[in-house]
Amino acid sequence: VGDLEALRRTLGHASAAERGSLARAVTERNPGMAAAIEAVHAAGRRAFVAAGILHMVGETGVPALLRERGFAVERVPFDGRAGLDLTKE
């Protein structure tokens, strides 16, 4: 679930208007998100952070920005099940 490379390729074909909307909604917010995560860590607190898939893509994605700040970033696999689905096999 969540093919980041395919998503990156798809976003590469976005129109200028779509790229502008994406920048405002995602890309421009990513540095602030990375800074907030770093601040939590600097305060000595542990954090499990989840964000929408668009925040994960490319060189301006939150994982890349955190790596630039020296963090080890690990993608947690998700099998598509959530909530009450976990009780079903």
Short mmCIF file of C-alpha atoms in Angstrom, two decimals:
data_model
loop_
_atom_site.label_atom_id
_atom_site.label_comp_id
_atom_site.label_asym_id
_atom_site.label_seq_id
_atom_site.Cartn_x
_atom_site.Cartn_y
_atom_site.Cartn_z
CA VAL A 1 0.00 0.00 0.00
CA GLY A 2 1.33 3.44 -0.86
CA ASP A 3 3.72 3.30 -3.85
CA LEU A 4 5.63 6.53 -3.25
CA GLU A 5 7.57 6.33 -6.52
CA ALA A 6 4.37 5.95 -8.57
CA LEU A 7 2.84 8.86 -6.68
CA ARG A 8 5.94 10.99 -7.35
CA ARG A 9 5.70 10.21 -11.08
CA THR A 10 1.99 11.07 -11.13
CA LEU A 11 2.61 14.38 -9.39
CA GLY A 12 5.25 15.15 -12.01
CA HIS A 13 2.45 15.34 -14.59
CA ALA A 14 0.34 17.82 -12.62
CA SER A 15 -0.75 21.04 -14.27
CA ALA A 16 0.65 24.38 -13.12
CA ALA A 17 -2.55 25.08 -11.16
CA GLU A 18 -2.40 21.66 -9.52
CA ARG A 19 1.28 22.17 -8.62
CA GLY A 20 0.37 25.52 -7.04
CA SER A 21 -2.36 23.94 -4.96
CA LEU A 22 -0.04 21.11 -3.95
CA ALA A 23 2.64 23.60 -2.91
CA ARG A 24 0.22 25.51 -0.69
CA ALA A 25 -1.41 22.43 0.83
CA VAL A 26 1.64 20.23 1.24
CA THR A 27 5.12 21.30 0.17
CA GLU A 28 5.13 24.69 1.91
CA ARG A 29 3.92 23.08 5.15
CA ASN A 30 6.55 20.33 5.24
CA PRO A 31 9.44 22.41 6.67
CA GLY A 32 7.24 23.51 9.57
CA MET A 33 6.17 19.94 10.21
CA ALA A 34 9.81 18.79 10.23
CA ALA A 35 10.74 21.63 12.60
CA ALA A 36 7.89 20.73 14.97
CA ILE A 37 8.97 17.09 15.02
CA GLU A 38 12.55 18.15 15.72
CA ALA A 39 11.36 20.41 18.57
CA VAL A 40 9.48 17.53 20.19
CA HIS A 41 12.60 15.39 19.98
CA ALA A 42 14.84 18.21 21.28
CA ALA A 43 12.53 18.54 24.30
CA GLY A 44 13.37 14.92 25.14
CA ARG A 45 9.97 13.57 24.20
CA ARG A 46 9.34 10.50 22.08
CA ALA A 47 7.03 10.77 19.10
CA PHE A 48 5.27 8.53 16.65
CA VAL A 49 4.37 10.77 13.73
CA ALA A 50 1.87 10.06 10.99
CA ALA A 51 1.02 12.36 8.09
CA GLY A 52 -0.82 12.14 4.80
CA ILE A 53 0.89 10.37 1.91
CA LEU A 54 1.59 13.57 -0.04
CA HIS A 55 3.83 14.75 2.82
CA MET A 56 6.05 11.69 2.27
CA VAL A 57 7.04 12.25 -1.37
CA GLY A 58 10.30 13.51 -2.79
CA GLU A 59 13.14 15.72 -1.68
CA THR A 60 10.77 18.19 -0.03
CA GLY A 61 8.82 15.50 1.83
CA VAL A 62 8.91 15.33 5.62
CA PRO A 63 11.05 12.14 5.70
CA ALA A 64 13.71 13.73 3.47
CA LEU A 65 13.69 16.93 5.53
CA LEU A 66 14.08 14.94 8.75
CA ARG A 67 16.94 12.92 7.26
CA GLU A 68 18.66 16.22 6.37
CA ARG A 69 18.36 17.12 10.07
CA GLY A 70 20.10 13.88 11.05
CA PHE A 71 17.08 11.74 11.94
CA ALA A 72 16.68 8.08 11.11
CA VAL A 73 13.31 7.71 9.38
CA GLU A 74 11.54 4.39 8.99
CA ARG A 75 8.41 3.71 6.99
CA VAL A 76 6.03 1.49 8.93
CA PRO A 77 4.27 -1.07 6.73
CA PHE A 78 0.48 -0.98 6.71
CA ASP A 79 -1.54 -3.98 5.60
CA GLY A 80 -4.70 -1.99 4.93
CA ARG A 81 -6.59 -3.20 7.99
CA ALA A 82 -7.67 -0.75 10.67
CA GLY A 83 -9.92 -0.51 13.71
CA LEU A 84 -12.35 -3.37 14.07
CA ASP A 85 -10.93 -5.03 10.95
CA LEU A 86 -8.00 -6.15 13.11
CA THR A 87 -10.23 -8.69 14.84
CA LYS A 88 -11.08 -10.37 11.52
CA GLU A 89 -8.74 -12.89 9.95
#
